[in-house]
Coordinates of C-alpha atoms in Angstrom, one line a residue:
Chain O
M1 CA 28.2 -13.8 -1.6
F2 CA 29.0 -10.1 -0.8
G3 CA 29.6 -11.3 2.9
L4 CA 26.1 -12.5 3.5
G5 CA 25.6 -16.2 5.7
D6 CA 22.9 -17.6 3.7
W7 CA 22.7 -18.0 0.2
Q8 CA 18.5 -17.6 0.2
I9 CA 19.2 -13.8 1.4
A10 CA 22.1 -13.1 -1.3
A11 CA 19.1 -14.2 -3.4
A12 CA 17.1 -11.9 -2.6
L13 CA 18.8 -8.9 -2.9
I14 CA 20.2 -10.0 -6.3
G15 CA 16.2 -10.7 -6.9
C16 CA 15.6 -6.8 -6.1
V17 CA 18.5 -5.2 -8.2
G18 CA 17.5 -7.7 -10.8
I19 CA 14.1 -6.9 -10.7
T20 CA 14.9 -2.9 -10.7
L21 CA 16.7 -3.8 -12.8
F22 CA 14.2 -5.1 -15.5
G23 CA 11.9 -3.3 -14.6
V24 CA 14.9 0.6 -15.3
I25 CA 14.8 -1.4 -18.6
Y26 CA 11.5 -2.6 -19.1
G27 CA 10.6 0.8 -18.9
S28 CA 13.5 2.2 -21.4
V29 CA 13.1 0.2 -23.4
N30 CA 8.6 1.1 -23.7
W31 CA 9.4 4.1 -22.9
N32 CA 7.8 5.9 -26.6
R33 CA 5.3 2.6 -26.9
G34 CA 2.0 2.5 -25.7
S35 CA -1.4 3.9 -26.8
D36 CA -1.6 6.8 -29.0
P37 CA -3.6 10.0 -26.8
R38 CA -4.7 11.2 -29.4
K39 CA -6.1 8.1 -31.1
E40 CA -7.4 7.2 -27.5
E41 CA -9.5 10.7 -27.2
A42 CA -11.1 11.2 -31.1
S43 CA -12.5 7.4 -30.5
M44 CA -14.0 8.1 -27.2
R45 CA -16.3 11.7 -29.0
V46 CA -16.9 9.0 -31.4
R47 CA -17.9 7.2 -28.5
R48 CA -19.8 9.6 -27.1
R49 CA -21.7 10.4 -29.3
A50 CA -23.6 7.2 -30.3
R51 CA -24.2 6.3 -26.5
R52 CA -25.8 10.3 -26.5
R53 CA -27.0 9.7 -30.2
K54 CA -27.9 6.0 -28.5
S55 CA -30.0 7.3 -25.5
A56 CA -31.6 10.2 -27.2
K57 CA -33.1 7.7 -29.3
E58 CA -34.4 5.0 -26.3
R59 CA -36.1 8.8 -25.2
A60 CA -37.5 9.2 -28.4
Chain T
M1 CA -0.8 3.5 17.5
K2 CA 1.3 3.9 20.9
N3 CA 4.6 3.7 18.5
F4 CA 4.5 6.6 17.4
F5 CA 4.4 8.1 20.6
V6 CA 7.1 7.0 21.7
I7 CA 9.1 7.1 17.5
G8 CA 8.0 11.0 18.7
S9 CA 9.4 10.6 22.2
V10 CA 12.9 9.3 20.9
I11 CA 13.4 11.6 17.9
A12 CA 12.3 14.2 20.8
E13 CA 14.8 13.3 23.0
S14 CA 18.2 13.5 20.4
G15 CA 18.3 17.4 20.9
M16 CA 16.6 18.5 17.7
N17 CA 16.4 22.2 17.6
T18 CA 12.1 22.1 17.8
Y19 CA 12.1 25.8 15.4
I20 CA 14.7 24.8 12.3
L21 CA 12.4 21.2 13.2
G22 CA 9.1 23.7 13.2
T23 CA 10.3 25.7 10.3
L24 CA 10.9 22.9 8.1
I25 CA 7.8 21.9 7.9
A26 CA 6.2 24.9 7.9
I27 CA 7.6 25.2 4.9
Y28 CA 6.5 22.2 3.9
M29 CA 2.8 22.3 4.8
L30 CA 3.0 25.2 2.6
L31 CA 4.8 23.5 -0.6
V32 CA 1.7 20.7 0.8
G33 CA -0.6 23.9 1.1
Y34 CA 0.7 25.0 -2.7
L35 CA 0.7 21.8 -3.6
G36 CA -3.2 21.1 -3.3
Y37 CA -4.1 24.5 -4.3
R38 CA -2.6 23.2 -7.8
G39 CA -5.4 20.5 -8.2
F40 CA -8.4 22.5 -6.8
R41 CA -8.2 24.9 -9.8
K42 CA -7.3 22.2 -12.0
T43 CA -10.5 19.6 -10.8
S44 CA -13.6 21.1 -12.9
S45 CA -15.4 18.1 -13.9
N46 CA -15.7 14.3 -11.2
K47 CA -13.0 13.0 -13.9
D48 CA -10.9 15.2 -12.4
Y49 CA -11.3 15.1 -8.9
L50 CA -12.0 11.0 -9.3
L51 CA -9.4 10.0 -11.6
A52 CA -6.9 13.6 -12.0
G53 CA -8.9 14.1 -15.4
R54 CA -7.4 11.3 -16.9
S55 CA -4.3 13.0 -17.4
V56 CA -1.5 12.7 -14.7
N57 CA 2.3 12.2 -16.1
P58 CA 4.3 9.0 -15.4
F59 CA 6.3 10.6 -12.9
V60 CA 3.8 11.7 -10.3
M61 CA 1.4 8.1 -10.9
A62 CA 4.6 6.6 -9.7
M63 CA 5.0 7.9 -7.3
S64 CA 1.6 8.7 -6.3
Y65 CA 1.3 5.2 -6.1
G66 CA 5.3 4.2 -4.4
A67 CA 3.6 7.0 -1.4
A68 CA 0.0 5.4 -0.8
F69 CA 1.8 2.1 -1.3
I70 CA 5.1 2.0 1.6
S71 CA 2.8 3.9 4.6
T72 CA 5.2 4.3 8.3
S73 CA 4.3 1.1 9.4
A74 CA 6.6 -0.1 6.5
L75 CA 9.2 2.1 6.8
V76 CA 9.9 2.4 10.7
G77 CA 8.0 -1.2 11.7
F78 CA 9.2 -3.8 8.3
G79 CA 12.6 -2.2 9.3
G80 CA 12.8 -2.8 13.3
V81 CA 11.3 -6.2 12.7
A82 CA 14.2 -6.3 10.2
G83 CA 16.6 -5.7 13.0
Q84 CA 15.0 -7.5 15.1
F85 CA 14.6 -11.1 12.6
G86 CA 17.2 -10.1 9.7
M87 CA 17.7 -10.0 5.9
G88 CA 15.4 -12.4 5.1
L89 CA 12.4 -9.1 4.5
M90 CA 14.5 -8.6 1.2
W91 CA 12.0 -11.2 0.7
L92 CA 9.2 -9.2 0.7
V93 CA 9.9 -6.1 -1.0
F94 CA 11.3 -8.5 -3.7
M95 CA 7.6 -9.0 -4.1
N96 CA 7.0 -5.3 -3.5
I97 CA 8.5 -4.4 -6.4
A98 CA 7.9 -7.9 -8.7
I99 CA 3.7 -7.7 -8.7
G100 CA 3.6 -4.5 -6.6
I101 CA 5.2 -3.2 -9.5
V102 CA 6.3 -5.0 -12.6
V103 CA 3.9 -7.4 -12.6
A104 CA 0.4 -4.4 -12.1
F105 CA 1.8 -1.3 -14.2
I106 CA 2.5 -4.3 -17.0
F107 CA -0.1 -6.6 -16.7
F108 CA -3.1 -5.0 -14.9
G109 CA -2.0 -1.6 -15.3
P110 CA -2.8 -0.9 -19.1
R111 CA -6.1 -3.7 -18.6
T112 CA -7.6 -1.0 -16.1
R113 CA -7.1 1.6 -17.9
R114 CA -8.2 0.3 -21.1
I115 CA -11.4 -0.9 -19.7
G116 CA -11.7 1.7 -17.3
L117 CA -12.2 3.7 -19.7
A118 CA -14.7 2.5 -22.2
L119 CA -16.7 1.9 -19.3
N120 CA -16.6 5.3 -17.9
A121 CA -15.9 4.0 -14.9
H122 CA -14.2 6.5 -12.0
T123 CA -13.9 4.5 -9.6
F124 CA -12.4 0.6 -8.5
P125 CA -16.1 0.2 -6.9
E126 CA -17.4 1.1 -10.5
F127 CA -15.4 -0.3 -12.9
M128 CA -16.2 -4.0 -10.8
G129 CA -19.9 -3.2 -11.4
D130 CA -19.8 -2.2 -14.7
R131 CA -17.3 -4.4 -16.2
F132 CA -19.5 -7.3 -14.4
E133 CA -22.9 -5.6 -15.2
S134 CA -24.1 -5.5 -11.0
K135 CA -25.3 -2.6 -9.7
Y136 CA -25.5 -4.0 -5.9
L137 CA -22.0 -5.6 -6.6
K138 CA -21.0 -1.8 -7.1
V139 CA -22.9 -1.1 -4.2
F140 CA -21.3 -4.4 -2.4
L141 CA -17.5 -3.3 -2.7
A142 CA -18.3 0.6 -1.9
A143 CA -19.8 -0.4 1.5
I144 CA -16.5 -3.2 1.8
I145 CA -14.1 -0.2 1.6
F146 CA -16.0 1.9 4.0
L147 CA -17.2 -0.4 6.8
F148 CA -13.2 -1.1 6.5
M149 CA -11.4 1.9 4.8
P150 CA -11.5 3.8 7.9
L151 CA -9.8 1.7 10.4
Y152 CA -6.5 2.0 8.4
S153 CA -6.7 5.7 8.3
S154 CA -7.6 5.7 12.4
V155 CA -4.5 4.3 12.8
V156 CA -2.4 6.4 10.1
L157 CA -4.4 9.5 11.2
I158 CA -4.1 9.2 15.1
G159 CA 0.1 7.7 14.8
G160 CA 0.7 10.9 12.6
A161 CA -0.9 13.4 15.2
R162 CA 1.3 11.2 18.0
F163 CA 4.3 12.2 15.6
L164 CA 3.1 15.8 15.7
Q165 CA 2.3 16.5 18.8
E166 CA 6.0 14.6 20.0
V167 CA 8.5 15.9 18.3
M168 CA 7.0 19.6 18.0
T169 CA 6.1 19.2 21.4
I170 CA 2.4 20.8 21.0
D171 CA -0.9 19.6 22.3
Y172 CA -2.2 15.6 21.0
G173 CA -5.5 17.5 20.5
Y174 CA -3.8 20.4 18.4
A175 CA -1.9 17.7 16.3
L176 CA -5.1 16.1 15.5
G177 CA -6.7 18.4 14.4
I178 CA -3.5 19.7 12.5
F179 CA -2.4 16.5 10.9
A180 CA -7.0 16.1 10.5
V181 CA -7.5 19.3 8.9
I182 CA -3.8 19.7 6.4
V183 CA -5.2 16.3 5.0
A184 CA -8.7 16.8 5.0
L185 CA -7.8 20.4 3.3
Y186 CA -6.2 19.5 -0.2
V187 CA -8.1 15.8 -0.7
V188 CA -11.3 17.9 -0.4
F189 CA -10.3 20.2 -2.4
G190 CA -8.0 18.8 -4.2
G191 CA -9.6 15.6 -5.5
L192 CA -7.2 13.2 -6.8
K193 CA -5.2 15.9 -8.4
G194 CA -3.7 17.5 -5.3
V195 CA -3.3 13.9 -3.5
M196 CA -1.0 12.9 -6.6
Y197 CA 0.6 16.0 -6.7
V198 CA 1.7 15.8 -2.7
D199 CA 2.4 12.4 -3.4
A200 CA 4.4 12.6 -5.4
M201 CA 5.9 15.2 -3.5
M202 CA 6.3 13.6 -0.4
G203 CA 7.3 10.0 -2.9
T204 CA 10.9 12.1 -3.4
V205 CA 10.9 13.8 0.0
M206 CA 10.9 9.4 0.8
I207 CA 13.2 8.3 -1.8
A208 CA 15.6 10.6 -0.5
G209 CA 15.4 10.8 3.3
M210 CA 15.8 6.5 3.0
L211 CA 18.7 6.3 0.4
S212 CA 20.5 9.1 2.4
L213 CA 20.0 6.9 5.5
L214 CA 21.1 4.3 3.7
I215 CA 24.6 5.5 2.6
M216 CA 25.2 7.5 5.9
C217 CA 24.4 3.9 7.7
Y218 CA 27.0 1.9 5.1
W219 CA 29.6 4.6 5.3
K220 CA 29.0 4.1 9.3
L221 CA 29.3 0.6 9.2
G222 CA 33.1 0.5 6.7
G223 CA 31.1 0.3 3.5
V224 CA 28.9 -2.3 2.4
T225 CA 30.7 -6.1 2.1
S226 CA 33.2 -5.7 5.9
A227 CA 28.6 -4.2 7.1
H228 CA 27.1 -7.6 5.6
Q229 CA 30.4 -9.5 6.8
A230 CA 30.5 -8.6 11.0
L231 CA 26.5 -8.8 10.6
T232 CA 26.9 -13.1 9.8
D233 CA 29.7 -12.7 12.5
M234 CA 27.4 -12.3 15.0
A235 CA 24.5 -15.4 13.8
P236 CA 26.3 -17.2 17.2
L237 CA 24.7 -14.4 19.1
V238 CA 20.9 -15.4 18.5
A239 CA 21.0 -18.7 19.9
E240 CA 22.9 -16.9 23.0
R241 CA 21.3 -13.5 23.6
L242 CA 17.6 -14.0 21.6
P243 CA 16.8 -17.3 22.9
Q244 CA 12.6 -16.9 22.4
E245 CA 13.7 -16.0 18.9
S246 CA 15.8 -18.4 18.1
A247 CA 13.4 -20.6 18.7
L248 CA 11.4 -19.4 16.6
G249 CA 13.7 -20.0 13.6
H250 CA 15.7 -17.0 13.8
Q251 CA 19.3 -18.1 12.9
G252 CA 21.2 -14.7 12.1
W253 CA 20.0 -11.6 10.7
T254 CA 22.4 -12.6 7.0
S255 CA 20.4 -16.3 7.2
M256 CA 16.5 -16.8 5.8
P257 CA 14.5 -18.5 9.2
R258 CA 14.5 -22.4 9.7
F259 CA 11.7 -24.5 7.9
N260 CA 9.0 -24.9 8.8
T261 CA 9.2 -22.4 12.2
V262 CA 7.1 -19.6 13.5
W263 CA 9.0 -17.2 11.6
W264 CA 9.2 -19.0 8.4
W265 CA 5.6 -19.1 7.8
T266 CA 5.1 -15.5 8.7
L267 CA 8.0 -14.8 7.1
V268 CA 6.6 -16.4 3.3
S269 CA 2.7 -16.4 4.3
S270 CA 2.1 -13.4 5.6
L271 CA 4.9 -11.2 4.4
M272 CA 5.8 -12.0 1.0
L273 CA 2.3 -13.9 0.2
G274 CA 0.3 -11.6 3.0
V275 CA 1.1 -8.1 1.4
G276 CA 3.0 -8.5 -1.8
I277 CA -0.4 -10.3 -3.4
G278 CA -2.6 -8.4 -1.5
A279 CA -1.6 -5.1 -2.3
L280 CA -2.4 -5.7 -6.2
A281 CA -5.9 -5.3 -5.7
Q282 CA -6.3 -2.2 -2.8
P283 CA -9.2 -0.9 -4.2
Q284 CA -6.4 3.1 -3.9
L285 CA -4.0 1.4 -5.8
A286 CA -6.2 0.1 -8.6
V287 CA -7.7 3.5 -9.2
R288 CA -4.5 5.1 -10.3
F289 CA -4.5 2.9 -13.4
M290 CA -7.1 4.6 -14.7
T291 CA -4.9 7.8 -14.3
V292 CA -3.0 7.6 -16.7
K293 CA -3.6 9.6 -19.9
S294 CA -2.3 6.4 -22.2
T295 CA -0.5 2.8 -21.6
R296 CA 3.1 4.6 -22.3
E297 CA 3.1 6.0 -19.6
L298 CA 2.9 3.1 -17.0
N299 CA 5.3 1.5 -19.7
R300 CA 7.4 5.0 -18.6
A301 CA 6.2 4.4 -14.6
V302 CA 7.1 1.1 -14.1
V303 CA 11.3 2.3 -14.6
I304 CA 10.4 5.2 -11.0
G305 CA 8.0 3.0 -9.3
S306 CA 10.5 -0.1 -8.7
V307 CA 13.6 2.1 -8.1
F308 CA 10.7 3.6 -5.4
I309 CA 10.7 0.7 -3.5
L310 CA 14.3 -0.7 -3.8
C311 CA 15.4 3.3 -2.1
T312 CA 12.5 3.1 0.7
A313 CA 11.6 -0.1 1.4
G314 CA 14.6 -2.1 1.0
A315 CA 16.2 0.7 2.5
A316 CA 14.7 0.8 5.6
Y317 CA 15.3 -3.0 5.8
M318 CA 18.5 -2.8 5.5
V319 CA 19.4 0.0 7.6
G320 CA 17.6 -2.1 10.3
A321 CA 18.7 -5.5 9.8
L322 CA 22.1 -3.5 10.2
S323 CA 21.2 -1.3 13.1
N324 CA 22.6 -4.7 15.3
V325 CA 26.4 -4.5 14.1
F326 CA 26.5 -0.6 15.4
F327 CA 24.7 -1.3 18.3
F328 CA 26.8 -4.3 19.4
H329 CA 30.1 -2.5 17.7
A330 CA 29.3 0.2 20.2
D331 CA 32.3 -0.9 22.9
K332 CA 34.6 0.0 19.7
G333 CA 33.9 3.8 19.4
I334 CA 31.0 3.6 17.2
A335 CA 28.2 4.6 19.3
E336 CA 28.6 6.2 23.0
G337 CA 26.9 4.9 25.4
I338 CA 25.2 1.5 24.3
S339 CA 27.6 -0.8 24.7
G340 CA 27.3 -4.4 23.2
K341 CA 23.8 -5.1 22.8
L342 CA 21.4 -6.3 20.1
A343 CA 19.2 -4.2 18.3
I344 CA 15.8 -5.3 19.9
E345 CA 18.1 -5.0 23.3
A346 CA 18.9 -0.9 22.2
A347 CA 15.6 -0.9 21.5
G348 CA 14.3 -1.7 24.8
G349 CA 12.3 -4.8 22.8
N350 CA 10.2 -3.0 20.8
P351 CA 11.3 -3.1 17.0
D352 CA 9.6 -0.2 15.8
L353 CA 12.4 1.4 17.7
I354 CA 15.9 0.1 16.3
I355 CA 15.1 2.7 13.7
P356 CA 14.5 5.3 15.2
L357 CA 16.9 4.9 17.9
F358 CA 19.3 4.1 15.9
I359 CA 19.1 7.8 13.4
R360 CA 19.6 9.6 16.3
Q361 CA 22.7 7.2 17.7
A362 CA 24.6 6.8 14.7
L363 CA 23.6 9.3 12.4
P364 CA 24.2 13.3 12.1
P365 CA 21.5 15.5 12.8
V366 CA 20.8 16.5 9.5
I367 CA 19.1 13.2 8.5
L368 CA 17.4 13.0 11.8
Y369 CA 15.2 16.1 10.5
V370 CA 15.3 14.6 6.5
F371 CA 13.8 11.4 8.4
S372 CA 11.6 13.4 10.7
L373 CA 9.8 14.6 6.9
T374 CA 10.5 11.1 5.9
L375 CA 7.9 9.6 8.0
L376 CA 5.5 12.8 7.5
S377 CA 5.5 12.1 4.1
A378 CA 4.9 8.2 4.2
A379 CA 1.6 9.0 6.7
M380 CA 0.2 11.6 4.6
S381 CA 0.5 10.5 1.2
T382 CA -0.7 7.0 2.6
L383 CA -3.3 8.7 4.8
S384 CA -4.5 11.4 1.7
S385 CA -4.3 8.4 -0.8
L386 CA -7.3 6.3 1.8
F387 CA -9.1 9.5 2.4
H388 CA -9.9 9.9 -0.7
V389 CA -10.8 6.1 -1.4
T390 CA -13.1 6.3 0.5
G391 CA -14.7 9.3 0.7
S392 CA -15.1 7.9 -3.0
A393 CA -17.2 5.5 -2.3
I394 CA -18.7 6.5 -0.9
G395 CA -20.0 10.1 -2.6
H396 CA -19.6 8.3 -6.0
D397 CA -20.5 4.5 -5.5
L398 CA -22.9 4.7 -2.5
F399 CA -24.4 7.4 -2.1
R400 CA -25.5 8.1 -6.1
N401 CA -26.7 4.2 -6.4
L402 CA -28.6 3.9 -3.3
S403 CA -30.8 7.1 -3.3
K404 CA -32.7 7.4 -6.6
T405 CA -30.1 10.4 -7.6
K406 CA -29.2 10.4 -11.1
R407 CA -26.6 13.6 -10.7
D408 CA -22.9 13.2 -10.6
S409 CA -21.2 16.0 -9.8
V410 CA -17.4 16.9 -7.0
S411 CA -20.2 18.2 -4.3
I412 CA -21.4 15.2 -4.1
T413 CA -18.5 13.4 -4.2
R414 CA -16.3 15.5 -1.8
V415 CA -19.0 15.8 1.0
G416 CA -18.5 12.3 0.5
V417 CA -14.7 12.4 1.4
V418 CA -15.2 14.9 4.2
F419 CA -18.3 12.0 5.3
G420 CA -15.6 9.9 5.1
I421 CA -12.6 11.5 6.9
I422 CA -14.6 12.5 9.7
V423 CA -15.8 8.8 10.2
S424 CA -12.3 8.1 10.1
V425 CA -10.8 11.0 13.3
I426 CA -14.7 9.0 15.6
L427 CA -13.0 6.0 14.9
G428 CA -9.8 6.5 16.4
V429 CA -10.8 8.8 19.5
V430 CA -13.1 5.9 20.0
L431 CA -12.1 2.9 19.3
P432 CA -9.2 0.4 21.6
P433 CA -6.5 1.0 19.6
G434 CA -5.8 -2.9 19.5
I435 CA -9.8 -3.2 17.6
I436 CA -8.0 -0.7 15.2
A437 CA -5.5 -3.0 15.1
R438 CA -6.5 -6.2 14.2
G439 CA -9.3 -4.0 12.0
T440 CA -6.7 -2.8 9.6
A441 CA -5.0 -6.7 9.4
I442 CA -8.4 -8.2 8.6
F443 CA -9.1 -5.7 6.0
F444 CA -6.3 -6.4 4.1
G445 CA -6.8 -9.9 4.5
V446 CA -10.6 -9.7 2.8
C447 CA -8.8 -6.7 0.0
A448 CA -6.7 -9.6 -1.3
A449 CA -8.9 -13.1 -0.7
A450 CA -12.6 -11.0 -2.1
F451 CA -10.8 -8.8 -4.9
L452 CA -8.5 -9.8 -6.1
P453 CA -9.1 -13.8 -8.2
A454 CA -12.1 -10.8 -9.3
Y455 CA -10.1 -8.0 -10.2
W456 CA -8.3 -10.4 -11.9
A457 CA -11.2 -12.1 -14.0
A458 CA -12.7 -8.3 -14.8
I459 CA -9.7 -7.2 -16.7
Y460 CA -8.6 -10.8 -18.3
W461 CA -11.2 -13.1 -18.3
R462 CA -14.4 -13.5 -21.1
G463 CA -15.9 -16.1 -19.4
A464 CA -15.9 -14.5 -16.1
T465 CA -19.6 -14.3 -14.9
R466 CA -21.7 -11.8 -12.5
V467 CA -22.7 -15.2 -10.4
G468 CA -19.1 -16.3 -10.6
V469 CA -17.8 -13.4 -9.4
W470 CA -20.4 -12.7 -6.5
L471 CA -20.0 -16.7 -4.9
S472 CA -15.4 -15.3 -5.9
I473 CA -16.0 -12.8 -3.0
S474 CA -18.3 -14.5 -1.0
V475 CA -16.4 -17.0 -1.0
G476 CA -13.2 -15.4 -0.5
V477 CA -14.5 -13.2 3.0
G478 CA -16.0 -15.6 4.0
S479 CA -13.0 -17.5 4.2
S480 CA -10.5 -15.0 5.2
L481 CA -13.7 -14.0 8.0
F482 CA -13.7 -17.4 9.3
G483 CA -9.8 -18.0 9.0
L484 CA -8.8 -14.6 11.0
L485 CA -11.8 -15.1 13.8
F486 CA -10.9 -18.9 14.2
L487 CA -8.2 -20.0 12.8
H488 CA -5.2 -17.3 12.8
R489 CA -4.1 -17.6 15.9
K490 CA -2.8 -13.5 16.0
E491 CA -6.1 -12.3 15.4
S492 CA -8.2 -14.7 16.9
A493 CA -6.2 -14.5 20.2
A494 CA -7.4 -10.6 20.3
L495 CA -11.3 -10.8 18.8
G496 CA -11.9 -13.2 21.3
I497 CA -14.6 -15.0 19.4
C498 CA -13.4 -18.5 18.6
Q499 CA -12.7 -18.7 22.5
A500 CA -15.7 -17.8 24.6
L501 CA -17.8 -19.7 21.3
F502 CA -15.3 -22.9 21.8
G503 CA -13.2 -22.0 24.0
K504 CA -10.1 -22.6 22.9
G505 CA -7.8 -19.6 20.7
E506 CA -8.3 -20.7 17.0
L507 CA -10.1 -23.9 16.6
I508 CA -6.9 -26.6 14.7
S509 CA -4.2 -26.0 17.0
A510 CA -1.7 -28.0 14.9
F511 CA 1.7 -26.2 13.9
P512 CA 2.0 -24.7 11.3
W513 CA -2.0 -23.4 11.3
P514 CA -2.3 -20.9 13.6
Y515 CA 0.4 -19.1 12.0
V516 CA -0.4 -19.9 8.6
D517 CA -1.6 -16.6 6.4
T518 CA -5.5 -17.0 6.0
L519 CA -4.9 -15.5 2.3
V520 CA -2.9 -19.1 1.5
Y521 CA -6.2 -21.0 1.4
S522 CA -8.6 -18.5 1.1
L523 CA -7.3 -16.6 -2.1
P524 CA -7.2 -20.5 -4.2
L525 CA -10.6 -20.9 -2.5
S526 CA -11.6 -17.7 -3.6
V527 CA -10.3 -18.3 -7.4
L528 CA -12.4 -22.2 -7.6
A529 CA -15.0 -20.0 -6.9
L530 CA -15.2 -17.8 -9.6
V531 CA -14.2 -21.0 -11.5
I532 CA -17.6 -22.9 -10.8
G533 CA -19.3 -20.0 -10.9
S534 CA -18.7 -18.4 -14.0
R535 CA -18.9 -22.3 -15.5
F536 CA -22.3 -23.1 -14.3
S537 CA -24.3 -19.7 -15.0
A538 CA -25.3 -17.4 -17.8
K539 CA -22.3 -15.3 -19.6
P540 CA -22.4 -12.1 -20.0
S541 CA -22.9 -10.9 -23.1
K542 CA -21.1 -10.8 -26.6
A543 CA -21.9 -7.1 -27.0
H544 CA -20.9 -6.4 -23.5
L545 CA -17.5 -7.6 -23.8
K546 CA -16.5 -6.3 -27.1
N547 CA -17.5 -3.3 -25.3
C548 CA -14.7 -3.9 -22.4
F549 CA -12.5 -6.3 -24.3
E550 CA -12.4 -4.0 -27.7
S551 CA -12.7 -0.4 -27.3
Y552 CA -9.6 0.0 -27.2
Q553 CA -6.9 -2.5 -28.1
I554 CA -3.7 -2.5 -26.2
D555 CA -0.5 -1.2 -28.7
G556 CA 2.1 -1.6 -26.2

C-alpha cells in the first residue's frame, strides 16, 4: 500500500493521518462546546468573596 | 551539542548568503522582541506571569504546547534516526498525536484546568501540592524540576548557540551570550504571556518550514507512491551495506524492525512508550492547560495541536527515511557528487547530519533559510518554556514555601527565572556534554514514572491519598534511577556506577533487559505503589474533594 513494504508501517501512516483527522473532527464538532468563561468568572468571584470572608473570620 | 555544531557547519558550507540569513534572523528577532514586549505590557500579576492571565486563545495555546513539545532534537535528531532505521518512527508520531495531544487535551486538559482554577494553582508543583494538601510535596516536585530541568535547558541553550555560531560565523562566546540574553529577556519580562506569544510565532515558522521540506522532498523523488516504492526496493541493501544495523533488527526503511531485537525494543519501549507516554507528565506542558479561559479553548486546540505534530515531527521522520532514495539514486543525476550512498553513509555515520545534508544537497537555498529559522524556532521555543517552568519552580514554589514570606509577587518569580537561567548557563559551560545528555535522559525517565500516576490520580481519583502519592512518586523516582544506574545499558555504561560497584556494565545482561526502557517497569510499579498507599491510608476530607472536583462542572 502506498509503495510501503510492511503493513505495520502502512498502519502507522494511516494511524497518524487517522488520529489527526480524529483530532480535527473532534475539535470542530466541539468547537463551541465547553465551559462558559463568564459563568466561571462569576463563580470565581463568589468563591473569592467567601474565601476572604472566611479568612477575615479566622483573623477575628 | 557537538552535533549541533556540525549541523551548523553543514548549513554554513552550503553557500548560503550570510547577509541574507543575518537579515532574516534580525527581522525574526525583532518580531520576537515585539511579541515579548507585548507579553510584558500585558503582565501585571502573578496570574499573568505564571499562567498568561488564564486567558490564552486556542491557537496560541496549541502552537505553544506543540513548539515546547517538539525540540530541535525531535526534528533533526529523530529525523536522522529515521534516515538510519526507517519509517518505524512514524509510530512515535502516532503516539505523540494520540497521547500527547488527543488524550492530553481531551482527558487531562479540562480537569487540570478546572481543578487548577478551584485550587488557584499557578504551577505544576503548586497544583499537585494543593490537590494533595502537602506543602512538602510542592517543595519536592519543585526541587526535582530545579535539579534536573537546567540540565536539559543547558543542552538546548548550547545547541542553539553553536548553531548560531556556525551559520552566522560569529564567536561562540558572543553566540551563547546573544542566544541566552534574547531568550532570557522575553522570558523574564514577558512571563508566560511573552513565552506563549513567541512560541505561537515560532510554531507557525516550524509548520511552514517542515511542510515545505516534505512537499519538496516528495516532488524531488517523483511523488508519494514512487518515492515509497523506491525506498522499499532498497531493503536488500540493509544486509549488504549496513551489517551492524541489520544485526540490530533493521529490515528495510519501510518495514518494522524484527520482533524482539535491539532496535525493536528501542523503538517500542524507549521511543513509543518512553517519549510517547512521557510527554503527558511534563510540567512545562501540563501547566499550559491552566492558561486557557475555558474548556472550549481546549477542544479547539485539539485541531491545531494534532495538525502541528503531524506537520512537524511527521514531516521530519518521513524526510529522514526518504533521504535514502535521494542519496542512493544520485548516479541517476539527482545530486552530483554523492553517488549510490545510503543516507547514513553520506552523513559519514552521524545520523544528526542526514536532514541538514539532504536539505543542502537536494533542495533550493530558500528552503535552507526557512530550515535555519525552523531550527532556531524549535530550540528557542523549547528553551523558553524550560526557563519559565524552572524559574517559576524556584521563585514561586521553592522560595515562597521554604522562606517564611507569604509575599507572592512577580518580582520574586522573575528573580527565580533569572536564577534558573544563570544555573543553566553555568551548567552548560561547566559540565561535560556526556553528563548533560545523560542527565536529560534521567530527567525524562524520572518525570514520566514519578509524575504520571500521581498526576492522573490528582485529576481522576478521589480515593488517592497524600501517602499514596508520596509512595508512588518515591517508587517512581527510585525505580527509574535504579534502572538507569544499574539496568539500562545506555545510561549505566555512561555513568559507570554499576561498573564501579559490581564490576560489570549492567546488573542483568540477559537480552532484552539492557535495552528495555526504565518506564516499562517503573511506571507499573509507581501505579501499584499509588494504589497500595492510597488503600491503606487516611482519605482526604470530603470538603477538600468537593472543592477540587465540584467547584466547576465539566460541561464539555
